[in-house]
Amino acid sequence: MSFFRRFSSSNKEKTRDRSQSRNRSEILSGVQQWPYYRDLAIESGHCTIPSELASLRYSRLNRSLYNLVYTPNDELNYFILYMESCSLSSYLKFILDVHVFEKLTRESQTKNTDQQTSALALFHRYLSIDANYLIPIDDEIRRTTLSLICPSNNSTTPDPHCFRTAREYAWSLIEQDAYPGYLSSAYHVNYQLKMLTSNELQLHDILYNNSSLAYFIEFSEQEKFIDLVRFWLAIEHFYQSTINRMIDSQTLTENALNIYEQYISLQASARLGFDDAIRARVECSICQPEIDAGPSSDTFDQTAWIVYVILQREYFPRFLQSVIFYRHISDLMLKLRNEDTALTSRPIKTIESDTTSINSDNLIQTSSSPLLPTTTTTTQSNRQRNPSVSSSCPSINQDVGIKSKGKFSMGYIDPLGRFIRDPDVDTYDSALSSNRKTTSNPIQFIANLVRNEQEELAQEEAAARFAESFINEITNMTANLDNQ
């Protein structure tokens, strides 16, 4: 403690006058103004807080490629559609099939002969020269993979990692070329709109997605809680620097002290109002007995958890009802509109239009001709036998042929969640006035408002009201489809 006081004594005189002049409204804006703060302070001292924070450090609006492919989520369907539109679906399905093959091999659920048969089926489906869904790998990789599947010692047990080199090659191609294109495509924008208009959206989805975070920061400045957001961003940067060891221990200590002196200490310029016990705990974590040790990664975990809960409870619901949030949705809809012409100019294939992914069923029950790829007869069976998509996640293709009822009964919902009019009503629509055409298009309506949003505040509020009604309408329609 003495080292900490000695280090910060030079700043006390500079900030004393400023702290004394702080008015009462600023003092009441601290975290202790909330009646549940005492409970938060007690709960935040538990040892499980670091793991709970770790589970929040991601955004479903901006998944990594690994999480997109290997963790259960409903965004994978959108990525598969994008890969098919680029004629690259064989790369992704090869990776998914190899993942299932390696999982079953590790669990030893199949006999050695069945494992080799399944490996050969995968090889002739994707890697052989005459493969139906050829992955353009080098001949050396092809020979090495085949030798690992069929060892020269007449063994029927293939190497469990026989496809590793070929899989890494396909993964690198997706990571370098396809995935960046997907993030800027209409498919990804459609998924983001689906998440933003659903009831599943959480604060961490906004905080860890740069585009959404910009709108949340704007809202926090407007509602005067920007210091809480800046504190969260500062300690998140400190956490990443600590676990990645991007800087040395001395610099980490200096950064931790800067955060403490700006937000936590009694003389802080943007004091958040943590109690004495929490301040003392942070001080002890920063001032380790070993000078070279530096602060630990959980130095600010207790304060981070308290701030996150306050943001989640008090400000996040208001953000979801704000004009700024509806402008965020409007901007994404405008981006989607700009992509719409290129997207609709080419036919969109369904996920089942390509070869099916193999699973435990077709790995064990291989036909008498194992060199030929296994095909499926129905869309429903393929959907059940696709191990890459969680059974709890809704499939896009389940909604393709469903006609909605009620207000939008004169059309249907396409694979990207857009309303498409039936051709039968084109003649009827042509008889309507041009005014109705312009006002019946919500994207065009919002686009016109966004272009002129800086002219009058009334137009911005009108856009917010229209977007809110549009979102509620789509949400109700989706609920009706799920009930059916």
Short mmCIF file of N, CA and C in Angstrom, two decimals, residues 323-473:
data_model
loop_
_atom_site.label_atom_id
_atom_site.label_comp_id
_atom_site.label_asym_id
_atom_site.label_seq_id
_atom_site.Cartn_x
_atom_site.Cartn_y
_atom_site.Cartn_z
N VAL A 323 -33.89 6.30 -30.48
CA VAL A 323 -33.81 6.68 -31.89
C VAL A 323 -32.48 6.24 -32.49
N ILE A 324 -31.43 6.28 -31.69
CA ILE A 324 -30.10 5.91 -32.19
C ILE A 324 -30.07 4.43 -32.57
N PHE A 325 -30.70 3.58 -31.77
CA PHE A 325 -30.73 2.15 -32.10
C PHE A 325 -31.52 1.90 -33.36
N TYR A 326 -32.65 2.58 -33.54
CA TYR A 326 -33.42 2.41 -34.76
C TYR A 326 -32.67 2.95 -35.97
N ARG A 327 -31.86 3.97 -35.77
CA ARG A 327 -31.02 4.44 -36.87
C ARG A 327 -29.97 3.39 -37.23
N HIS A 328 -29.47 2.67 -36.23
CA HIS A 328 -28.54 1.56 -36.49
C HIS A 328 -29.19 0.53 -37.40
N ILE A 329 -30.43 0.16 -37.09
CA ILE A 329 -31.15 -0.80 -37.93
C ILE A 329 -31.41 -0.22 -39.31
N SER A 330 -31.75 1.06 -39.38
CA SER A 330 -32.01 1.70 -40.67
C SER A 330 -30.77 1.70 -41.54
N ASP A 331 -29.61 1.96 -40.94
CA ASP A 331 -28.37 1.96 -41.71
C ASP A 331 -28.06 0.57 -42.26
N LEU A 332 -28.33 -0.47 -41.47
CA LEU A 332 -28.11 -1.83 -41.97
C LEU A 332 -29.09 -2.16 -43.09
N MET A 333 -30.32 -1.68 -42.98
CA MET A 333 -31.29 -1.91 -44.05
C MET A 333 -30.89 -1.19 -45.33
N LEU A 334 -30.33 -0.01 -45.20
CA LEU A 334 -29.84 0.70 -46.38
C LEU A 334 -28.66 -0.04 -47.01
N LYS A 335 -27.78 -0.57 -46.17
CA LYS A 335 -26.67 -1.36 -46.69
C LYS A 335 -27.17 -2.60 -47.40
N LEU A 336 -28.19 -3.22 -46.83
CA LEU A 336 -28.78 -4.39 -47.47
C LEU A 336 -29.44 -4.03 -48.79
N ARG A 337 -30.06 -2.87 -48.85
CA ARG A 337 -30.69 -2.42 -50.09
C ARG A 337 -29.67 -2.21 -51.19
N ASN A 338 -28.50 -1.70 -50.82
CA ASN A 338 -27.45 -1.50 -51.81
C ASN A 338 -26.91 -2.82 -52.34
N GLU A 339 -26.96 -3.86 -51.50
CA GLU A 339 -26.49 -5.18 -51.92
C GLU A 339 -27.58 -5.99 -52.62
N ASP A 340 -28.81 -5.51 -52.55
CA ASP A 340 -29.94 -6.31 -52.98
C ASP A 340 -29.91 -6.62 -54.47
N THR A 341 -29.52 -5.66 -55.28
CA THR A 341 -29.53 -5.86 -56.73
C THR A 341 -28.57 -6.96 -57.14
N ALA A 342 -27.36 -6.92 -56.61
CA ALA A 342 -26.38 -7.96 -56.95
C ALA A 342 -26.79 -9.31 -56.39
N LEU A 343 -27.45 -9.30 -55.21
CA LEU A 343 -27.83 -10.56 -54.61
C LEU A 343 -28.96 -11.24 -55.35
N THR A 344 -29.96 -10.49 -55.76
CA THR A 344 -31.12 -11.08 -56.44
C THR A 344 -30.88 -11.34 -57.92
N SER A 345 -29.77 -10.89 -58.46
CA SER A 345 -29.50 -11.11 -59.88
C SER A 345 -29.04 -12.52 -60.17
N ARG A 346 -28.66 -13.27 -59.12
CA ARG A 346 -28.25 -14.65 -59.32
C ARG A 346 -29.12 -15.56 -58.47
N PRO A 347 -29.40 -16.78 -58.92
CA PRO A 347 -30.25 -17.69 -58.14
C PRO A 347 -29.54 -18.12 -56.86
N ILE A 348 -30.34 -18.27 -55.83
CA ILE A 348 -29.81 -18.71 -54.53
C ILE A 348 -30.14 -20.18 -54.35
N LYS A 349 -29.11 -20.98 -54.16
CA LYS A 349 -29.31 -22.40 -53.93
C LYS A 349 -29.56 -22.65 -52.45
N THR A 350 -30.29 -23.71 -52.17
CA THR A 350 -30.52 -24.07 -50.78
C THR A 350 -29.33 -24.84 -50.25
N ILE A 351 -29.30 -25.02 -48.96
CA ILE A 351 -28.18 -25.72 -48.34
C ILE A 351 -28.11 -27.15 -48.82
N GLU A 352 -29.27 -27.75 -49.12
CA GLU A 352 -29.28 -29.16 -49.50
C GLU A 352 -29.00 -29.38 -50.98
N SER A 353 -28.69 -28.35 -51.73
CA SER A 353 -28.46 -28.53 -53.16
C SER A 353 -27.14 -29.19 -53.45
N ASP A 354 -26.23 -29.20 -52.48
CA ASP A 354 -24.93 -29.83 -52.66
C ASP A 354 -24.96 -31.20 -52.01
N THR A 355 -23.82 -31.85 -51.96
CA THR A 355 -23.73 -33.15 -51.32
C THR A 355 -24.00 -33.02 -49.84
N THR A 356 -24.49 -34.07 -49.25
CA THR A 356 -24.83 -34.03 -47.83
C THR A 356 -23.61 -34.26 -46.98
N SER A 357 -23.65 -33.73 -45.76
CA SER A 357 -22.57 -33.96 -44.81
C SER A 357 -22.74 -35.33 -44.20
N ILE A 358 -21.63 -36.05 -44.05
CA ILE A 358 -21.71 -37.38 -43.48
C ILE A 358 -21.73 -37.27 -41.99
N ASN A 359 -22.40 -38.21 -41.33
CA ASN A 359 -22.41 -38.27 -39.89
C ASN A 359 -22.27 -39.71 -39.45
N SER A 360 -22.63 -39.97 -38.21
CA SER A 360 -22.43 -41.32 -37.69
C SER A 360 -23.25 -42.34 -38.45
N ASP A 361 -24.40 -41.93 -39.03
CA ASP A 361 -25.23 -42.87 -39.76
C ASP A 361 -24.55 -43.37 -41.03
N ASN A 362 -24.12 -42.41 -41.90
CA ASN A 362 -23.54 -42.85 -43.16
C ASN A 362 -22.06 -43.16 -43.02
N LEU A 363 -21.44 -42.91 -41.84
CA LEU A 363 -20.09 -43.39 -41.61
C LEU A 363 -20.11 -44.89 -41.33
N ILE A 364 -21.12 -45.33 -40.59
CA ILE A 364 -21.19 -46.75 -40.23
C ILE A 364 -21.88 -47.55 -41.30
N GLN A 365 -23.01 -47.00 -41.82
CA GLN A 365 -23.79 -47.73 -42.81
C GLN A 365 -23.40 -47.29 -44.21
N THR A 366 -22.22 -47.66 -44.64
CA THR A 366 -21.72 -47.32 -45.97
C THR A 366 -22.16 -48.39 -46.95
N SER A 367 -22.47 -47.98 -48.15
CA SER A 367 -22.96 -48.92 -49.16
C SER A 367 -21.83 -49.80 -49.65
N SER A 368 -22.18 -50.77 -50.50
CA SER A 368 -21.19 -51.70 -51.02
C SER A 368 -20.20 -51.05 -51.95
N SER A 369 -20.48 -49.84 -52.43
CA SER A 369 -19.55 -49.10 -53.26
C SER A 369 -19.08 -47.89 -52.49
N PRO A 370 -18.08 -48.05 -51.63
CA PRO A 370 -17.69 -46.96 -50.73
C PRO A 370 -16.99 -45.83 -51.43
N LEU A 371 -16.59 -46.01 -52.66
CA LEU A 371 -15.86 -44.95 -53.35
C LEU A 371 -16.79 -43.90 -53.90
N LEU A 372 -18.09 -44.16 -53.90
CA LEU A 372 -19.03 -43.20 -54.44
C LEU A 372 -19.60 -42.38 -53.31
N PRO A 373 -19.85 -41.08 -53.54
CA PRO A 373 -20.42 -40.25 -52.47
C PRO A 373 -21.85 -40.63 -52.17
N THR A 374 -22.19 -40.53 -50.89
CA THR A 374 -23.54 -40.84 -50.46
C THR A 374 -24.45 -39.66 -50.74
N THR A 375 -25.64 -39.92 -51.26
CA THR A 375 -26.61 -38.85 -51.56
C THR A 375 -27.83 -39.05 -50.71
N THR A 376 -28.63 -38.04 -50.62
CA THR A 376 -29.85 -38.09 -49.83
C THR A 376 -31.04 -37.98 -50.75
N THR A 377 -32.17 -38.46 -50.28
CA THR A 377 -33.36 -38.47 -51.12
C THR A 377 -34.33 -37.37 -50.79
N THR A 378 -34.31 -36.91 -49.57
CA THR A 378 -35.25 -35.86 -49.18
C THR A 378 -34.53 -34.77 -48.45
N THR A 379 -35.15 -33.59 -48.52
CA THR A 379 -34.58 -32.44 -47.81
C THR A 379 -34.63 -32.64 -46.31
N GLN A 380 -35.68 -33.27 -45.83
CA GLN A 380 -35.82 -33.46 -44.39
C GLN A 380 -34.75 -34.37 -43.84
N SER A 381 -34.42 -35.47 -44.54
CA SER A 381 -33.40 -36.37 -44.04
C SER A 381 -32.04 -35.72 -44.02
N ASN A 382 -31.76 -34.89 -45.01
CA ASN A 382 -30.47 -34.19 -45.03
C ASN A 382 -30.37 -33.22 -43.86
N ARG A 383 -31.48 -32.58 -43.53
CA ARG A 383 -31.46 -31.61 -42.45
C ARG A 383 -31.20 -32.33 -41.13
N GLN A 384 -31.71 -33.54 -40.98
CA GLN A 384 -31.49 -34.28 -39.76
C GLN A 384 -30.09 -34.86 -39.70
N ARG A 385 -29.47 -35.11 -40.84
CA ARG A 385 -28.17 -35.75 -40.84
C ARG A 385 -27.03 -34.77 -41.00
N ASN A 386 -27.31 -33.51 -40.88
CA ASN A 386 -26.25 -32.51 -40.97
C ASN A 386 -25.72 -32.21 -39.58
N PRO A 387 -24.52 -32.74 -39.23
CA PRO A 387 -24.04 -32.56 -37.87
C PRO A 387 -23.51 -31.19 -37.60
N SER A 388 -23.34 -30.37 -38.65
CA SER A 388 -22.72 -29.08 -38.45
C SER A 388 -23.68 -28.03 -37.94
N VAL A 389 -24.99 -28.31 -38.01
CA VAL A 389 -25.99 -27.35 -37.59
C VAL A 389 -26.70 -27.90 -36.38
N SER A 390 -26.75 -27.14 -35.31
CA SER A 390 -27.41 -27.59 -34.09
C SER A 390 -28.88 -27.81 -34.34
N SER A 391 -29.41 -28.87 -33.72
CA SER A 391 -30.82 -29.17 -33.91
C SER A 391 -31.72 -28.12 -33.31
N SER A 392 -31.19 -27.36 -32.36
CA SER A 392 -31.98 -26.32 -31.73
C SER A 392 -32.02 -25.04 -32.53
N CYS A 393 -31.20 -24.95 -33.57
CA CYS A 393 -31.13 -23.73 -34.37
C CYS A 393 -32.14 -23.81 -35.50
N PRO A 394 -32.88 -22.76 -35.78
CA PRO A 394 -33.83 -22.78 -36.89
C PRO A 394 -33.11 -22.79 -38.22
N SER A 395 -33.62 -23.56 -39.15
CA SER A 395 -33.03 -23.63 -40.48
C SER A 395 -33.69 -22.61 -41.39
N ILE A 396 -32.87 -21.98 -42.20
CA ILE A 396 -33.40 -21.00 -43.14
C ILE A 396 -34.34 -21.67 -44.12
N ASN A 397 -33.98 -22.86 -44.56
CA ASN A 397 -34.74 -23.50 -45.61
C ASN A 397 -36.12 -23.96 -45.13
N GLN A 398 -36.32 -24.03 -43.81
CA GLN A 398 -37.63 -24.40 -43.33
C GLN A 398 -38.65 -23.32 -43.61
N ASP A 399 -38.18 -22.10 -43.81
CA ASP A 399 -39.08 -20.97 -44.02
C ASP A 399 -39.27 -20.62 -45.49
N VAL A 400 -38.53 -21.29 -46.39
CA VAL A 400 -38.53 -20.87 -47.78
C VAL A 400 -39.90 -21.04 -48.41
N GLY A 401 -40.52 -22.21 -48.15
CA GLY A 401 -41.79 -22.49 -48.81
C GLY A 401 -43.00 -22.15 -47.98
N ILE A 402 -42.82 -21.49 -46.85
CA ILE A 402 -43.94 -21.18 -45.97
C ILE A 402 -44.56 -19.87 -46.38
N LYS A 403 -45.81 -19.87 -46.67
CA LYS A 403 -46.52 -18.64 -46.98
C LYS A 403 -47.06 -18.05 -45.70
N SER A 404 -46.79 -16.81 -45.47
CA SER A 404 -47.28 -16.17 -44.26
C SER A 404 -48.73 -15.77 -44.44
N LYS A 405 -49.38 -15.57 -43.29
CA LYS A 405 -50.80 -15.21 -43.29
C LYS A 405 -50.98 -13.84 -42.69
N GLY A 406 -52.12 -13.25 -42.97
CA GLY A 406 -52.43 -11.96 -42.39
C GLY A 406 -52.08 -10.84 -43.33
N LYS A 407 -51.35 -9.86 -42.80
CA LYS A 407 -51.09 -8.64 -43.57
C LYS A 407 -50.21 -8.90 -44.77
N PHE A 408 -49.28 -9.88 -44.67
CA PHE A 408 -48.37 -10.18 -45.76
C PHE A 408 -48.77 -11.47 -46.48
N SER A 409 -50.06 -11.72 -46.62
CA SER A 409 -50.53 -12.98 -47.20
C SER A 409 -50.39 -13.03 -48.71
N MET A 410 -49.98 -11.94 -49.36
CA MET A 410 -49.87 -11.92 -50.82
C MET A 410 -48.45 -12.16 -51.26
N GLY A 411 -47.66 -12.90 -50.47
CA GLY A 411 -46.29 -13.21 -50.84
C GLY A 411 -45.73 -14.28 -49.93
N TYR A 412 -44.41 -14.36 -49.86
CA TYR A 412 -43.75 -15.37 -49.03
C TYR A 412 -42.42 -14.82 -48.56
N ILE A 413 -41.79 -15.55 -47.65
CA ILE A 413 -40.50 -15.17 -47.08
C ILE A 413 -39.41 -15.97 -47.76
N ASP A 414 -38.40 -15.29 -48.33
CA ASP A 414 -37.31 -15.98 -49.03
C ASP A 414 -36.25 -16.44 -48.05
N PRO A 415 -35.17 -17.14 -48.50
CA PRO A 415 -34.16 -17.67 -47.56
C PRO A 415 -33.47 -16.61 -46.74
N LEU A 416 -33.50 -15.35 -47.15
CA LEU A 416 -32.81 -14.30 -46.41
C LEU A 416 -33.76 -13.50 -45.54
N GLY A 417 -34.99 -13.97 -45.39
CA GLY A 417 -35.92 -13.31 -44.49
C GLY A 417 -36.65 -12.13 -45.11
N ARG A 418 -36.58 -11.96 -46.43
CA ARG A 418 -37.24 -10.83 -47.08
C ARG A 418 -38.62 -11.24 -47.57
N PHE A 419 -39.55 -10.28 -47.61
CA PHE A 419 -40.89 -10.54 -48.14
C PHE A 419 -40.86 -10.39 -49.65
N ILE A 420 -41.31 -11.43 -50.36
CA ILE A 420 -41.36 -11.46 -51.83
C ILE A 420 -42.80 -11.57 -52.26
N ARG A 421 -43.22 -10.65 -53.11
CA ARG A 421 -44.61 -10.70 -53.60
C ARG A 421 -44.80 -11.85 -54.59
N ASP A 422 -45.99 -12.43 -54.54
CA ASP A 422 -46.33 -13.47 -55.52
C ASP A 422 -46.51 -12.83 -56.89
N PRO A 423 -46.12 -13.53 -57.96
CA PRO A 423 -46.34 -12.98 -59.32
C PRO A 423 -47.81 -12.76 -59.64
N ASP A 424 -48.69 -13.47 -58.90
CA ASP A 424 -50.12 -13.37 -59.22
C ASP A 424 -50.68 -11.99 -58.96
N VAL A 425 -50.03 -11.23 -58.09
CA VAL A 425 -50.59 -9.93 -57.72
C VAL A 425 -49.92 -8.79 -58.47
N ASP A 426 -49.01 -9.11 -59.42
CA ASP A 426 -48.33 -8.05 -60.15
C ASP A 426 -49.31 -7.20 -60.95
N THR A 427 -50.29 -7.88 -61.58
CA THR A 427 -51.26 -7.14 -62.38
C THR A 427 -52.09 -6.21 -61.51
N TYR A 428 -52.44 -6.72 -60.34
CA TYR A 428 -53.22 -5.88 -59.42
C TYR A 428 -52.39 -4.70 -58.93
N ASP A 429 -51.11 -4.95 -58.65
CA ASP A 429 -50.25 -3.86 -58.17
C ASP A 429 -50.05 -2.79 -59.23
N SER A 430 -50.01 -3.20 -60.49
CA SER A 430 -49.77 -2.22 -61.54
C SER A 430 -50.91 -1.22 -61.66
N ALA A 431 -52.09 -1.61 -61.17
CA ALA A 431 -53.24 -0.70 -61.24
C ALA A 431 -53.26 0.31 -60.12
N LEU A 432 -52.41 0.13 -59.12
CA LEU A 432 -52.38 1.04 -57.99
C LEU A 432 -51.61 2.30 -58.34
N SER A 433 -51.83 3.31 -57.56
CA SER A 433 -51.15 4.58 -57.80
C SER A 433 -49.69 4.48 -57.41
N SER A 434 -48.88 5.38 -57.95
CA SER A 434 -47.45 5.39 -57.66
C SER A 434 -47.19 5.78 -56.22
N ASN A 435 -48.12 6.53 -55.61
CA ASN A 435 -47.93 6.91 -54.22
C ASN A 435 -47.92 5.71 -53.30
N ARG A 436 -48.79 4.77 -53.55
CA ARG A 436 -48.84 3.58 -52.70
C ARG A 436 -47.57 2.76 -52.85
N LYS A 437 -47.01 2.70 -54.04
CA LYS A 437 -45.78 1.93 -54.25
C LYS A 437 -44.63 2.51 -53.45
N THR A 438 -44.56 3.80 -53.42
CA THR A 438 -43.43 4.39 -52.71
C THR A 438 -43.57 4.25 -51.21
N THR A 439 -44.80 4.34 -50.70
CA THR A 439 -44.96 4.27 -49.26
C THR A 439 -45.04 2.85 -48.74
N SER A 440 -45.31 1.86 -49.63
CA SER A 440 -45.42 0.49 -49.16
C SER A 440 -44.07 -0.18 -49.00
N ASN A 441 -43.01 0.47 -49.46
CA ASN A 441 -41.67 -0.11 -49.34
C ASN A 441 -41.00 0.44 -48.09
N PRO A 442 -40.86 -0.34 -47.01
CA PRO A 442 -40.28 0.20 -45.77
C PRO A 442 -38.83 0.60 -45.92
N ILE A 443 -38.08 -0.13 -46.73
CA ILE A 443 -36.66 0.21 -46.90
C ILE A 443 -36.51 1.56 -47.58
N GLN A 444 -37.34 1.80 -48.61
CA GLN A 444 -37.26 3.08 -49.31
C GLN A 444 -37.70 4.21 -48.38
N PHE A 445 -38.73 3.93 -47.59
CA PHE A 445 -39.22 4.96 -46.66
C PHE A 445 -38.14 5.35 -45.66
N ILE A 446 -37.49 4.35 -45.08
CA ILE A 446 -36.43 4.62 -44.10
C ILE A 446 -35.24 5.28 -44.77
N ALA A 447 -34.94 4.83 -46.00
CA ALA A 447 -33.80 5.41 -46.71
C ALA A 447 -33.98 6.91 -46.93
N ASN A 448 -35.21 7.30 -47.32
CA ASN A 448 -35.46 8.72 -47.53
C ASN A 448 -35.31 9.52 -46.24
N LEU A 449 -35.73 8.93 -45.14
CA LEU A 449 -35.60 9.63 -43.87
C LEU A 449 -34.15 9.74 -43.43
N VAL A 450 -33.39 8.64 -43.66
CA VAL A 450 -31.99 8.66 -43.23
C VAL A 450 -31.19 9.69 -44.01
N ARG A 451 -31.50 9.82 -45.31
CA ARG A 451 -30.76 10.79 -46.12
C ARG A 451 -30.97 12.21 -45.61
N ASN A 452 -32.14 12.47 -45.05
CA ASN A 452 -32.44 13.83 -44.61
C ASN A 452 -32.51 13.96 -43.10
N GLU A 453 -31.87 13.01 -42.39
CA GLU A 453 -32.02 12.98 -40.93
C GLU A 453 -31.43 14.19 -40.26
N GLN A 454 -30.48 14.83 -40.91
CA GLN A 454 -29.83 15.99 -40.31
C GLN A 454 -30.60 17.28 -40.57
N GLU A 455 -31.61 17.23 -41.39
CA GLU A 455 -32.34 18.45 -41.71
C GLU A 455 -33.30 18.82 -40.59
N GLU A 456 -34.09 17.85 -40.13
CA GLU A 456 -35.08 18.14 -39.10
C GLU A 456 -35.16 16.99 -38.11
N LEU A 457 -35.29 17.28 -36.87
CA LEU A 457 -35.40 16.25 -35.84
C LEU A 457 -36.71 15.47 -35.97
N ALA A 458 -37.72 16.12 -36.49
CA ALA A 458 -39.01 15.44 -36.64
C ALA A 458 -38.92 14.25 -37.58
N GLN A 459 -38.11 14.39 -38.64
CA GLN A 459 -37.97 13.29 -39.58
C GLN A 459 -37.28 12.10 -38.93
N GLU A 460 -36.30 12.36 -38.07
CA GLU A 460 -35.61 11.27 -37.39
C GLU A 460 -36.56 10.52 -36.46
N GLU A 461 -37.42 11.27 -35.76
CA GLU A 461 -38.37 10.62 -34.88
C GLU A 461 -39.39 9.80 -35.66
N ALA A 462 -39.78 10.29 -36.83
CA ALA A 462 -40.72 9.53 -37.67
C ALA A 462 -40.09 8.22 -38.13
N ALA A 463 -38.80 8.28 -38.48
CA ALA A 463 -38.10 7.05 -38.88
C ALA A 463 -38.06 6.05 -37.75
N ALA A 464 -37.85 6.56 -36.52
CA ALA A 464 -37.80 5.66 -35.37
C ALA A 464 -39.14 4.98 -35.14
N ARG A 465 -40.22 5.76 -35.25
CA ARG A 465 -41.55 5.17 -35.06
C ARG A 465 -41.87 4.14 -36.12
N PHE A 466 -41.49 4.45 -37.35
CA PHE A 466 -41.77 3.50 -38.43
C PHE A 466 -40.94 2.23 -38.27
N ALA A 467 -39.67 2.40 -37.91
CA ALA A 467 -38.81 1.22 -37.73
C ALA A 467 -39.31 0.35 -36.60
N GLU A 468 -39.80 1.00 -35.52
CA GLU A 468 -40.31 0.22 -34.39
C GLU A 468 -41.52 -0.60 -34.80
N SER A 469 -42.44 0.03 -35.53
CA SER A 469 -43.63 -0.71 -35.97
C SER A 469 -43.26 -1.82 -36.94
N PHE A 470 -42.25 -1.54 -37.78
CA PHE A 470 -41.81 -2.56 -38.75
C PHE A 470 -41.21 -3.76 -38.03
N ILE A 471 -40.40 -3.48 -37.00
CA ILE A 471 -39.76 -4.56 -36.24
C ILE A 471 -40.81 -5.39 -35.53
N ASN A 472 -41.76 -4.73 -34.89
CA ASN A 472 -42.81 -5.47 -34.19
C ASN A 472 -43.61 -6.32 -35.16
N GLU A 473 -43.85 -5.79 -36.36
CA GLU A 473 -44.60 -6.52 -37.36
C GLU A 473 -43.87 -7.80 -37.79
#
